[in-house]
Amino acid sequence: MQQDRTLPAEESSPATLPPIPGVDPASIHHPTGTIDESIRLALYRMQVRMRLFEKRAYDLFLQGLVKGTSHLSLGMEAIAAGFGVAMNADDWTFATYRGHAHTLARGSDMAATLGELLGRANGLLKGKGGSMHLTDAARGMLGSYAIVGAHLPIALGAAWSSQYRESGQVAVCFFGDGATNIGAFHEALNLAAVWKAPVVYVCENNQYMEYTPIAAVTAVERPAAGRAQAYGLAPIVIDGNDVEAVYLTALEVLGRARRGEGPSLVEALTYRHGGHSRADPGTYRPQPELETWLQRDPIPAQRALLLGDGVDAATLDAIDAEAAAEVESATEAARAAPPPGRDELLADMWADGGARWRN
Amino acid sequence: VAELTYRDAVTRAIAQEMARDDTVVFIGEDVAAAGGVFKATPGLLETFGSRRVVDTPISEQAIIGAVMGAAMTGLRPIAEIMFSDFFGVCWDMIANQIAKARYMTAGQVALPLVIRTGNGAGLRFGAQHSQSVENWAMAIPGVKVVAPSTAEDVIGLFAAAVRDPDPVLFFEHKALYPVKYEVPDGEIVDALGTAKVLRRGGDATILALAAMVPRALAAADALESTGIEATVVDVRSLVPLDTQTILGEAAATGRVFTVEENPRLLGWGAEVVSIIAEECFWDLDGPIVRITTPHIPLPAADALEDLAIPSAELIAETIQKALR
């Protein structure tokens, strides 16, 4: 786990991301368009909040305060931020067990999100879901799913509901490269295409299926985009560490979905700074590969870009400081919160608020 | 009052609920244009249109995932899983996703959905198309489980299931589809979690479910000539379970028999019997007896399948022996 890499040495970062190792640059989709400065700063702010939040979550784990497991998306923030900023407030997010960033992306309260990791009563799920199941339905965060691939059909169902009710909402479903080899992926993609459902599937290809290189267990080079054609979809591969490219791509595919043009499948290339989960130091990854990707850290890269375009360092520093203060206060609130009460144990299995199975 | 088959009752039940509420939609394999492989859903496509009655590919995970996502976002969907054996390819969606969503999210997510399925033996389809798997479902916290034995109950319990705010697994018995029943006209709405006492006798209480109910009734009729008067309870709903009725009827005769189509180990009766043993042991006059399918995969040949599934004769014989 590379926990010391919070907001590294931005001034020395190049203003454009180095090429993605081992990938033909011509195969990468480069969306065009300009982004308002306020939105560029929103993208930056969101990434920084995600980074500092997860770094804190890791520290609290080391202190024994975060129990169980959790899966960090350090290094992958650009995808969650790019889509999060592009989505409408009433669109829906379906995420994986690596879902902290996607939850924050929908505007969920940081203290409640952290409280959930700590198993506290103030948690988003009152401590009953934990890190792998973060959900904030009121903000369109319709869940983090811990069985790989399961949420692809569920997101399709939400899209079907939007289509049926003609509500214009889009379901955005994030999943890892590992999910592309499970049956639910293929069932969902096929039916989404048949129904022309307003759903966007986003593969966060961080190159590793848990501990195994995805290339070692996948028949095609691009685990998601390489399957797109089978479902009549365009293969879209993007640089998942380029937050502005992610944002512009998100606008494109969300627009397609909203116009009734059907689903999209986006493969965003990225990399975890750490291991698969808390139990995993990630030592199976070659050091040069890791180093290359650390040079492609999305946050300093965007910072360099913004500075190059004339944004004041002070503006960005203020965003960093605000995020750090938010994390501090969230930590205090979560640590001060009590554990869930005994009455939570048998609450909310049924709509009547209880769990009775007999009379 | 109309004469209606159990399969016609399924059509009427779905139509009743779709006509009432346009958030009710229905998907499954061959359910629309073909009217269902058991012909339990003909005409629904014509009546309600292709937006609401939808044919799917053979993709059970997509079907169940889709109804989950639709239920989370404002619809009241119905899914058909053609044979309950096929739950095997979508248990993740049912057991890990649907059943847990509300509890895990501290009540943030509502899942008003119904999964209906053809369950049970009698059609000589062999081990992968004949199982009774309502006991699998019963073991999962977070889903309601219903198995009607008559056409009227199909309509009433189905309506209750669709209107229920929680996910309901609705087990229709394949062998009952062609059976005719008298059914009242007009809207029928029943209540989940209610067992029904179909006849009363002072010597024995028979608890049965789905296709075992008519067999239990036939056995009770046959026992009459030997001087044994039996109560027959149609359990109807495994979750919620009507323990009040079950315990009351068990205590009333002191001799309890379950008739289960599940294989022996952990059939639904195992749980029911354990509740009776714990809570009305001192009202019992003898051992509780479970009459079940042997603990085997079901054979296809009619001669063997008939041997495997509890018959009225086996039920009567078992009770007679126990009371001797």
XYZ file of C-alpha atoms in Angstrom:
683
model
C 0.000 0.000 0.000
C 1.502 3.315 -1.054
C -0.044 5.362 1.689
C 2.511 8.135 1.627
C 1.392 9.178 -1.845
C -1.323 11.603 -1.016
C -0.942 14.673 -3.105
C 2.572 14.214 -4.377
C 4.998 16.680 -5.889
C 2.559 18.269 -8.278
C 4.857 21.041 -9.453
C 7.220 18.486 -10.973
C 4.447 16.613 -12.799
C 4.196 17.041 -16.540
C 1.162 18.938 -17.773
C 0.213 16.020 -19.990
C 0.015 12.442 -18.807
C 2.788 10.133 -20.020
C 1.541 7.475 -22.485
C -0.145 4.414 -21.052
C 2.412 1.622 -20.989
C 1.777 -1.140 -23.500
C -1.194 0.538 -25.151
C -1.345 1.860 -28.708
C -2.156 5.582 -28.268
C -4.272 5.434 -31.427
C -6.652 3.028 -29.716
C -7.492 5.591 -27.035
C -10.602 7.726 -27.459
C -9.826 11.420 -27.033
C -13.079 13.282 -26.533
C -13.087 16.884 -27.613
C -14.672 19.844 -25.942
C -13.884 22.580 -23.523
C -14.734 22.487 -19.864
C -15.665 25.516 -17.792
C -13.138 26.362 -15.135
C -15.710 25.892 -12.393
C -16.261 22.336 -13.564
C -12.532 21.685 -13.878
C -12.168 22.812 -10.292
C -15.103 20.631 -9.256
C -13.348 17.664 -10.824
C -10.167 18.530 -8.974
C -11.990 19.039 -5.678
C -13.787 15.743 -5.979
C -10.602 13.835 -6.708
C -8.797 15.401 -3.780
C -11.679 14.628 -1.425
C -11.662 11.004 -2.546
C -7.901 10.738 -2.143
C -7.756 12.251 1.318
C -10.802 10.299 2.469
C -9.325 6.963 1.464
C -5.931 7.806 2.856
C -7.642 8.539 6.141
C -9.625 5.312 5.907
C -6.354 3.464 5.545
C -4.841 5.233 8.569
C -7.890 4.327 10.626
C -7.548 0.740 9.498
C -3.964 0.711 10.763
C -5.304 2.005 14.076
C -7.749 -0.879 14.214
C -10.778 1.366 13.850
C -11.894 0.212 10.401
C -12.875 -3.418 10.795
C -13.277 -6.150 8.222
C -11.943 -5.533 4.770
C -12.068 -2.623 2.424
C -10.936 -1.904 -1.081
C -9.351 1.418 -1.878
C -9.430 3.172 -5.227
C -6.325 5.289 -4.639
C -5.046 6.183 -8.108
C -8.427 5.523 -9.755
C -10.230 8.668 -8.607
C -10.487 10.270 -12.042
C -13.132 7.811 -13.220
C -15.446 8.287 -10.249
C -14.926 12.050 -10.299
C -15.293 12.450 -14.058
C -18.593 10.581 -14.141
C -19.785 11.949 -10.816
C -19.511 15.535 -12.010
C -21.068 14.741 -15.395
C -24.117 12.879 -14.049
C -27.462 14.519 -13.280
C -28.590 14.535 -9.662
C -31.340 12.014 -10.427
C -29.130 9.591 -12.366
C -28.154 6.396 -10.600
C -24.789 4.966 -9.627
C -24.153 1.249 -9.247
C -20.679 0.540 -7.919
C -18.581 -2.352 -6.762
C -17.204 -3.163 -3.336
C -14.486 -0.657 -4.308
C -17.080 2.058 -3.964
C -15.926 4.750 -1.526
C -15.042 7.213 -4.290
C -18.274 6.566 -6.194
C -20.254 7.271 -3.038
C -18.501 10.560 -2.386
C -18.993 11.384 -6.068
C -22.760 11.541 -5.492
C -22.386 14.026 -2.693
C -22.784 11.654 0.221
C -21.854 13.017 3.619
C -18.237 12.222 4.372
C -18.816 11.628 8.084
C -21.641 9.172 7.360
C -19.500 7.412 4.762
C -16.575 7.119 7.153
C -18.909 6.163 9.992
C -20.073 3.221 7.926
C -16.484 2.018 7.545
C -16.070 2.295 11.308
C -19.304 0.421 12.032
C -20.926 3.375 13.757
C -24.534 4.440 14.204
C -23.947 7.545 12.085
C -22.974 5.355 9.116
C -24.822 5.656 5.825
C -26.205 2.179 6.485
C -26.199 2.440 10.291
C -23.256 0.081 10.278
C -25.230 -2.753 8.694
C -23.592 -2.754 5.286
C -19.979 -1.807 5.803
C -17.340 -0.687 3.346
C -18.385 -3.032 0.555
C -22.060 -2.025 0.457
C -22.098 1.771 0.601
C -25.486 3.027 -0.569
C -27.111 6.441 -0.464
C -30.380 6.032 -2.302
C -31.521 9.608 -1.692
C -28.533 10.780 -3.737
C -28.933 8.196 -6.480
C -26.165 6.000 -5.117
C -28.054 2.734 -5.513
C -25.469 0.518 -4.011
C -22.058 -1.051 -3.882
C -22.151 -4.696 -4.850
C -19.702 -7.223 -3.524
C -20.433 -10.206 -5.754
C -18.416 -9.479 -8.880
C -20.622 -8.582 -11.848
C -23.952 -8.881 -10.038
C -24.863 -5.232 -10.392
C -24.670 -5.113 -14.174
C -28.131 -6.689 -14.543
C -29.440 -4.624 -11.631
C -28.324 -1.382 -13.271
C -30.062 -2.581 -16.418
C -33.256 -2.905 -14.393
C -33.011 0.688 -13.203
C -32.446 1.788 -16.801
C -35.476 -0.239 -17.870
C -37.523 1.542 -15.223
C -36.335 4.932 -16.496
C -37.197 3.909 -20.042
C -40.638 2.659 -18.983
C -41.434 5.786 -16.993
C -39.762 8.037 -19.614
C -37.964 9.816 -16.798
C -34.732 10.520 -18.689
C -32.614 9.063 -15.897
C -29.467 7.134 -16.730
C -28.022 4.249 -14.757
C -24.227 4.267 -14.610
C -22.636 1.000 -13.620
C -18.961 0.810 -12.650
C -17.169 -2.506 -12.502
C -13.666 -3.916 -12.619
C -11.887 -5.720 -15.414
C -12.433 -8.966 -13.525
C -16.199 -8.665 -13.962
C -15.925 -8.995 -17.732
C -15.384 -12.738 -17.444
C -18.502 -13.517 -15.438
C -21.804 -14.492 -16.992
C -23.808 -11.605 -15.563
C -21.680 -9.161 -17.596
C -22.665 -10.841 -20.842
C -26.323 -11.326 -19.935
C -26.623 -7.675 -18.965
C -24.808 -6.286 -22.016
C -26.894 -8.340 -24.400
C -30.233 -7.430 -22.889
C -29.248 -3.767 -22.437
C -28.446 -3.607 -26.140
C -31.665 -5.419 -27.107
C -33.726 -3.011 -24.992
C -31.664 0.072 -25.979
C -31.665 0.786 -22.278
C -30.321 4.075 -20.902
C -27.423 2.482 -19.069
C -23.712 3.253 -19.212
C -21.324 0.460 -18.335
C -17.932 1.663 -17.200
C -15.136 -0.852 -16.853
C -12.475 0.446 -14.490
C -9.665 -1.607 -15.935
C -6.949 -1.432 -13.311
C -5.114 -4.308 -15.026
C -5.510 -6.780 -12.193
C -8.320 -9.172 -11.405
C -7.673 -9.160 -7.675
C -4.130 -10.636 -7.659
C -3.991 -11.933 -11.241
C -3.099 -9.861 -14.313
C -6.339 -9.607 -16.286
C -4.445 -10.333 -19.516
C -3.443 -13.747 -18.174
C -7.046 -14.901 -17.868
C -8.831 -13.084 -20.693
C -9.142 -14.182 -24.306
C -9.084 -10.676 -25.780
C -6.684 -7.815 -25.219
C -9.260 -5.324 -23.981
C -11.474 -7.120 -21.451
C -14.481 -4.814 -21.899
C -14.014 -3.000 -25.214
C -12.929 -6.249 -26.840
C -16.375 -7.640 -26.123
C -18.352 -4.567 -27.191
C -18.818 -5.654 -30.779
C -20.484 -8.895 -29.665
C -23.325 -6.750 -28.349
C -23.431 -4.321 -31.243
C -21.700 -1.607 -29.229
C -18.800 0.656 -30.135
C -15.557 -0.154 -28.354
C -14.608 2.912 -26.311
C -11.250 2.896 -24.540
C -10.227 5.959 -22.584
C -7.411 7.073 -20.346
C -9.064 6.580 -16.984
C -6.451 8.715 -15.264
C -7.264 11.795 -17.324
C -10.152 13.239 -15.359
C -11.106 15.755 -18.034
C -11.193 13.072 -20.739
C -13.338 10.930 -18.442
C -15.694 13.846 -17.870
C -16.069 14.618 -21.578
C -16.584 10.951 -22.392
C -19.191 10.741 -19.657
C -21.082 13.642 -21.214
C -21.040 11.841 -24.570
C -22.329 8.505 -23.315
C -24.831 9.979 -20.865
C -26.183 12.064 -23.733
C -26.513 8.997 -25.933
C -28.417 7.187 -23.212
C -30.699 10.159 -22.574
C -31.452 10.548 -26.261
C -32.675 6.961 -26.398
C -29.674 5.750 -28.387
C -29.036 2.903 -26.028
C -26.286 1.654 -23.769
C -22.563 2.349 -23.930
C -19.601 0.348 -22.750
C -16.572 2.393 -21.740
C -13.267 0.832 -20.797
C -11.253 3.252 -18.686
C -7.615 2.257 -18.280
C -6.259 2.909 -14.818
C -4.220 1.423 -11.998
C -4.516 0.859 -8.279
C -1.811 2.519 -6.236
C -2.286 -0.184 -3.629
C -3.259 -3.836 -3.517
C -6.646 -5.441 -4.130
C -7.781 -5.177 -0.540
C -6.385 -4.497 2.884
C -4.956 -7.978 2.986
C -2.928 -7.414 -0.161
C 0.330 -5.436 -0.426
C 0.201 -5.825 -4.210
C 3.734 -7.221 -4.476
C 2.861 -9.278 -7.555
C 3.077 -6.152 -9.666
C 6.417 -5.378 -11.352
C 8.060 -2.325 -9.778
C 8.689 -0.514 -13.100
C 5.017 -0.905 -14.005
C 3.964 0.527 -10.655
C 6.440 3.403 -11.012
C 5.150 4.235 -14.478
C 1.588 4.399 -13.239
C 2.523 6.446 -10.202
C 3.857 8.969 -12.727
C 0.375 8.934 -14.194
C -1.338 9.828 -10.905
C -4.526 11.611 -11.987
C -4.511 14.271 -9.274
C -1.109 15.891 -9.746
C -1.640 15.518 -13.477
C -4.808 17.591 -13.385
C -3.217 20.034 -11.000
C -0.328 20.593 -13.390
C -2.787 21.066 -16.222
C -4.773 23.650 -14.269
C -1.634 25.533 -13.231
C -0.481 25.488 -16.832
C -3.794 27.028 -17.866
C -3.315 29.858 -15.424
C -5.236 28.726 -12.366
C -3.702 30.119 -9.179
C -1.820 27.657 -7.016
C -3.548 29.353 -4.100
C -6.955 28.338 -5.463
C -5.896 24.707 -5.647
C -4.205 24.866 -2.264
C -7.426 26.172 -0.789
C -9.310 23.221 -2.274
C -6.728 20.850 -0.793
C -7.022 22.515 2.598
C -10.807 22.460 2.539
C -10.812 18.762 1.723
C -8.308 18.060 4.470
C -10.464 19.957 6.954
C -13.546 18.050 5.808
C -11.734 14.758 6.370
C -10.653 15.906 9.847
C -14.143 16.833 10.863
C -15.598 13.651 9.343
C -13.058 11.633 11.285
C -13.962 13.361 14.521
C -17.678 12.862 13.913
C -17.285 9.206 12.979
C -14.977 8.436 15.892
C -17.332 10.156 18.304
C -20.388 8.319 16.990
C -21.642 5.392 19.080
C -21.895 1.864 17.733
C -25.319 0.896 16.370
C -27.857 0.089 19.077
C -29.175 -3.398 19.757
C -32.485 -2.489 18.136
C -30.749 -2.253 14.750
C -30.053 -5.984 14.740
C -33.627 -6.946 13.955
C -34.610 -3.777 12.092
C -35.298 -3.201 8.412
C -35.354 -6.636 6.891
C -38.946 -5.987 5.819
C -40.722 -2.835 4.764
C -42.589 -2.800 8.101
C -39.251 -2.059 9.724
C -38.828 -5.429 11.381
C -37.589 -8.931 10.684
C -40.467 -11.137 11.864
C -40.929 -14.292 9.870
C -43.830 -15.702 11.914
C -46.915 -14.564 13.747
C -68.354 -18.357 -9.735
C -66.384 -19.665 -12.675
C -64.648 -22.939 -13.375
C -60.992 -22.140 -13.783
C -57.835 -24.176 -14.087
C -54.877 -23.367 -11.865
C -53.023 -22.141 -14.987
C -55.942 -19.887 -15.988
C -55.861 -18.525 -12.464
C -52.254 -17.457 -13.001
C -53.279 -15.479 -16.095
C -56.227 -13.929 -14.282
C -54.060 -13.041 -11.291
C -51.448 -11.251 -13.377
C -54.131 -9.479 -15.408
C -55.961 -8.405 -12.242
C -52.856 -6.724 -10.887
C -51.659 -5.242 -14.193
C -55.065 -3.691 -14.848
C -55.051 -2.108 -11.411
C -51.547 -0.646 -11.363
C -49.540 0.435 -14.397
C -46.247 0.164 -12.522
C -46.747 -3.616 -12.658
C -44.687 -5.074 -15.515
C -43.996 -8.701 -16.358
C -40.919 -10.303 -17.937
C -39.612 -13.777 -18.590
C -38.683 -16.342 -21.194
C -41.508 -17.074 -23.666
C -44.044 -15.323 -21.462
C -45.310 -12.766 -23.998
C -45.770 -13.890 -27.607
C -45.848 -17.585 -26.747
C -48.047 -17.153 -23.665
C -45.698 -19.176 -21.476
C -44.385 -22.702 -21.884
C -47.073 -23.863 -19.466
C -49.640 -21.646 -21.208
C -50.120 -19.804 -17.968
C -49.763 -16.322 -19.475
C -51.602 -16.251 -22.823
C -53.259 -13.023 -23.895
C -51.380 -10.778 -21.494
C -49.236 -9.370 -24.307
C -52.339 -8.563 -26.336
C -54.079 -6.951 -23.381
C -51.246 -4.983 -21.844
C -48.823 -4.466 -24.723
C -45.163 -5.128 -25.327
C -43.962 -2.407 -22.957
C -45.452 -4.226 -19.999
C -45.276 -7.881 -21.019
C -41.769 -8.604 -22.211
C -40.023 -11.653 -23.652
C -36.423 -12.057 -22.512
C -33.464 -14.105 -23.664
C -32.489 -17.189 -21.668
C -30.659 -15.039 -19.148
C -31.974 -15.695 -15.669
C -29.416 -13.433 -14.001
C -30.437 -10.588 -16.286
C -34.132 -11.253 -15.669
C -33.827 -11.256 -11.901
C -31.292 -8.439 -11.824
C -33.568 -6.373 -14.037
C -36.597 -6.796 -11.810
C -34.468 -5.885 -8.816
C -33.229 -2.681 -10.424
C -36.719 -1.849 -11.635
C -38.213 -2.434 -8.186
C -35.576 -0.180 -6.600
C -36.606 2.637 -8.897
C -40.363 2.688 -8.728
C -41.828 -0.264 -10.609
C -43.555 -3.356 -9.213
C -42.145 -5.973 -11.561
C -43.056 -9.630 -11.924
C -40.475 -12.087 -13.250
C -41.086 -15.615 -14.394
C -38.409 -18.243 -13.892
C -39.780 -20.989 -16.094
C -38.754 -23.908 -13.870
C -37.807 -23.399 -10.242
C -34.783 -25.605 -10.875
C -33.382 -22.650 -12.835
C -33.094 -20.688 -9.609
C -29.761 -22.480 -9.549
C -28.400 -20.077 -12.169
C -29.697 -16.910 -10.514
C -29.468 -17.569 -6.793
C -26.882 -14.821 -6.537
C -29.496 -12.313 -7.630
C -32.121 -13.730 -5.287
C -30.141 -14.768 -2.237
C -27.250 -12.318 -2.236
C -28.796 -9.274 -3.855
C -32.588 -9.123 -3.538
C -32.891 -10.747 -0.128
C -30.246 -8.588 1.511
C -30.705 -5.174 -0.043
C -33.186 -3.676 2.399
C -31.517 -4.899 5.585
C -28.012 -4.118 4.409
C -28.949 -0.558 3.476
C -30.844 0.039 6.730
C -34.122 0.323 4.853
C -33.007 2.674 2.071
C -33.974 0.291 -0.690
C -37.465 -1.104 -1.299
C -37.976 -4.165 -3.483
C -41.660 -4.713 -4.233
C -41.242 -7.536 -6.718
C -42.573 -11.025 -7.357
C -40.697 -13.935 -8.876
C -43.125 -16.629 -9.979
C -41.956 -20.049 -10.986
C -43.095 -23.534 -11.968
C -42.186 -25.858 -9.117
C -42.596 -29.524 -8.314
C -42.853 -32.990 -9.790
C -45.445 -35.053 -11.629
C -44.599 -34.251 -15.238
C -41.887 -36.911 -15.611
C -39.299 -34.263 -16.496
C -36.479 -35.801 -14.475
C -34.151 -34.406 -11.871
C -33.477 -30.946 -13.344
C -37.063 -29.911 -14.113
C -39.080 -31.421 -11.264
C -37.680 -30.200 -7.995
C -39.552 -28.538 -5.188
C -37.171 -25.856 -4.035
C -39.364 -23.725 -1.794
C -37.304 -24.990 1.129
C -34.154 -23.472 -0.414
C -35.943 -20.151 -0.551
C -37.240 -20.522 3.007
C -33.655 -20.682 4.264
C -32.824 -17.175 2.992
C -33.592 -14.271 5.330
C -35.241 -11.427 3.414
C -37.569 -13.122 0.939
C -41.179 -14.167 1.413
C -42.176 -17.602 0.167
C -45.629 -18.659 -1.002
C -46.931 -21.886 -2.591
C -50.673 -21.981 -3.394
C -52.632 -25.217 -3.814
C -55.817 -23.961 -5.508
C -56.822 -21.584 -8.294
C -58.476 -19.192 -5.865
C -55.354 -19.098 -3.726
C -53.242 -18.498 -6.827
C -55.192 -15.315 -7.505
C -55.539 -14.133 -3.937
C -51.995 -14.850 -2.825
C -50.534 -13.536 -6.081
C -52.404 -10.258 -5.614
C -51.104 -10.066 -2.063
C -47.587 -10.765 -3.325
C -47.691 -8.039 -5.974
C -49.066 -5.522 -3.469
C -46.545 -6.505 -0.805
C -43.680 -4.035 -0.344
C -41.142 -6.858 -0.012
C -39.804 -9.453 -2.475
C -41.967 -12.562 -2.783
C -41.069 -15.896 -4.376
C -44.257 -17.432 -5.716
C -44.093 -21.182 -6.279
C -46.769 -22.476 -8.649
C -47.044 -26.235 -8.792
C -46.627 -27.569 -12.328
C -48.744 -30.657 -11.698
C -51.667 -28.487 -10.620
C -51.768 -26.321 -13.774
C -54.459 -28.402 -15.534
C -56.594 -28.956 -12.438
C -60.005 -27.234 -12.440
C -61.420 -25.307 -9.484
C -64.450 -23.177 -8.734
C -63.350 -19.595 -8.349
C -65.493 -16.618 -7.295
C -65.904 -13.780 -9.768
C -64.407 -10.360 -9.209
C -61.241 -9.186 -7.546
C -59.632 -11.647 -5.150
C -57.008 -10.493 -2.657
C -55.737 -12.739 0.102
C -53.134 -12.245 2.839
C -49.576 -13.598 2.950
C -48.577 -15.467 6.067
C -51.890 -17.223 6.546
C -52.418 -20.966 6.611
C -55.855 -22.396 5.881
C -57.611 -25.180 7.755
C -59.344 -27.197 5.045
C -61.023 -29.803 7.222
C -61.085 -30.664 10.886
C -60.867 -33.999 12.686
C -59.829 -34.843 16.217
C -57.293 -37.631 15.675
C -54.473 -36.211 13.548
C -53.252 -32.945 12.046
C -51.807 -33.087 8.547
C -49.733 -30.098 7.410
C -49.296 -29.943 3.634
C -48.215 -27.554 0.892
C -49.043 -27.090 -2.809
C -49.608 -30.389 -4.652
C -49.388 -32.298 -1.377
C -52.579 -30.590 -0.194
C -55.014 -32.476 -2.449
C -53.175 -35.683 -1.558
C -53.493 -34.947 2.143
C -57.216 -34.293 1.640
C -57.609 -37.581 -0.247
C -55.742 -39.384 2.520
C -57.996 -37.797 5.146
C -61.052 -38.982 3.207
C -59.637 -42.501 3.042
C -58.796 -42.497 6.744
C -62.403 -41.706 7.615
C -63.450 -45.243 6.682
C -60.915 -46.596 9.174
C -62.325 -44.401 11.917
C -59.544 -41.792 11.886
C -60.639 -38.162 11.693
C -57.910 -35.839 10.398
C -57.441 -32.100 10.241
C -55.783 -30.855 7.052
C -53.924 -27.555 7.073
C -52.760 -25.936 3.846
C -49.650 -24.106 5.034
C -49.692 -21.845 1.896
C -46.995 -19.457 3.083
C -43.612 -20.524 4.444
C -42.392 -16.971 5.035
C -44.112 -15.440 6.875
C -45.194 -18.621 8.598
C -48.593 -18.821 10.268
C -47.322 -20.472 13.428
C -50.493 -19.563 15.315
C -52.649 -21.739 13.095
C -50.030 -24.477 12.884
C -49.454 -24.670 16.652
C -53.165 -24.427 17.387
C -54.064 -27.262 15.044
C -51.112 -29.360 16.241
C -52.163 -28.994 19.854
C -55.807 -29.719 19.043
C -55.138 -33.308 17.927
C -51.779 -34.017 19.553
C -50.598 -35.988 16.509
C -48.852 -34.107 13.707
C -47.890 -35.253 10.219
C -46.187 -33.145 7.566
C -46.444 -33.972 3.879
C -43.545 -32.516 1.907
C -42.466 -32.784 -1.687
C -38.952 -31.657 -0.722
C -36.268 -34.286 -0.316
C -35.986 -35.443 3.274
C -33.124 -33.383 4.666
C -34.279 -29.908 5.672
C -37.555 -29.938 3.813
C -39.889 -27.156 4.980
C -41.464 -29.545 7.475
C -38.196 -29.909 9.383
C -38.422 -26.307 10.560
C -42.155 -26.507 11.206
C -41.744 -29.674 13.235
C -38.962 -28.157 15.274
C -41.187 -25.192 16.131
C -43.999 -27.542 17.176
C -41.614 -29.649 19.269
C -40.279 -26.570 21.028
C -43.524 -24.746 21.576
C -46.275 -27.325 22.062
C -44.431 -30.466 23.062
C -46.677 -31.077 26.083
C -49.771 -31.007 23.878
C -48.464 -33.847 21.741
C -49.624 -37.417 22.234
C -46.968 -39.108 20.123
C -44.036 -38.531 17.814
C -44.359 -36.050 14.984
C -43.974 -37.804 11.633
C -42.604 -36.299 8.426
C -43.739 -37.802 5.130
C -41.310 -36.634 2.449
C -39.718 -37.474 -0.845
C -36.675 -39.706 -0.289
C -33.337 -37.901 -0.222
C -32.618 -38.480 -3.907
C -32.620 -36.551 -7.193
C -35.996 -37.186 -8.805
C -36.168 -39.961 -11.406
C -37.913 -39.420 -14.760
C -39.760 -42.710 -15.289
C -43.394 -42.427 -14.216
C -43.199 -45.615 -12.180
C -40.241 -44.272 -10.199
C -41.426 -40.688 -9.878
C -44.743 -41.920 -8.493
C -42.848 -43.951 -5.920
C -40.750 -40.970 -4.904
C -43.480 -38.409 -4.278
C -45.734 -38.948 -1.245
C -49.061 -40.377 -2.461
C -52.438 -40.242 -0.753
C -52.044 -43.952 -0.039
C -48.645 -43.487 1.574
C -49.967 -40.615 3.675
C -52.987 -42.621 4.868
C -50.915 -45.703 5.551
C -48.290 -43.777 7.492
C -50.901 -42.093 9.645
C -52.787 -45.293 10.258
C -49.615 -47.071 11.360
C -48.583 -44.226 13.625
C -51.963 -44.078 15.346
C -52.373 -47.799 15.758
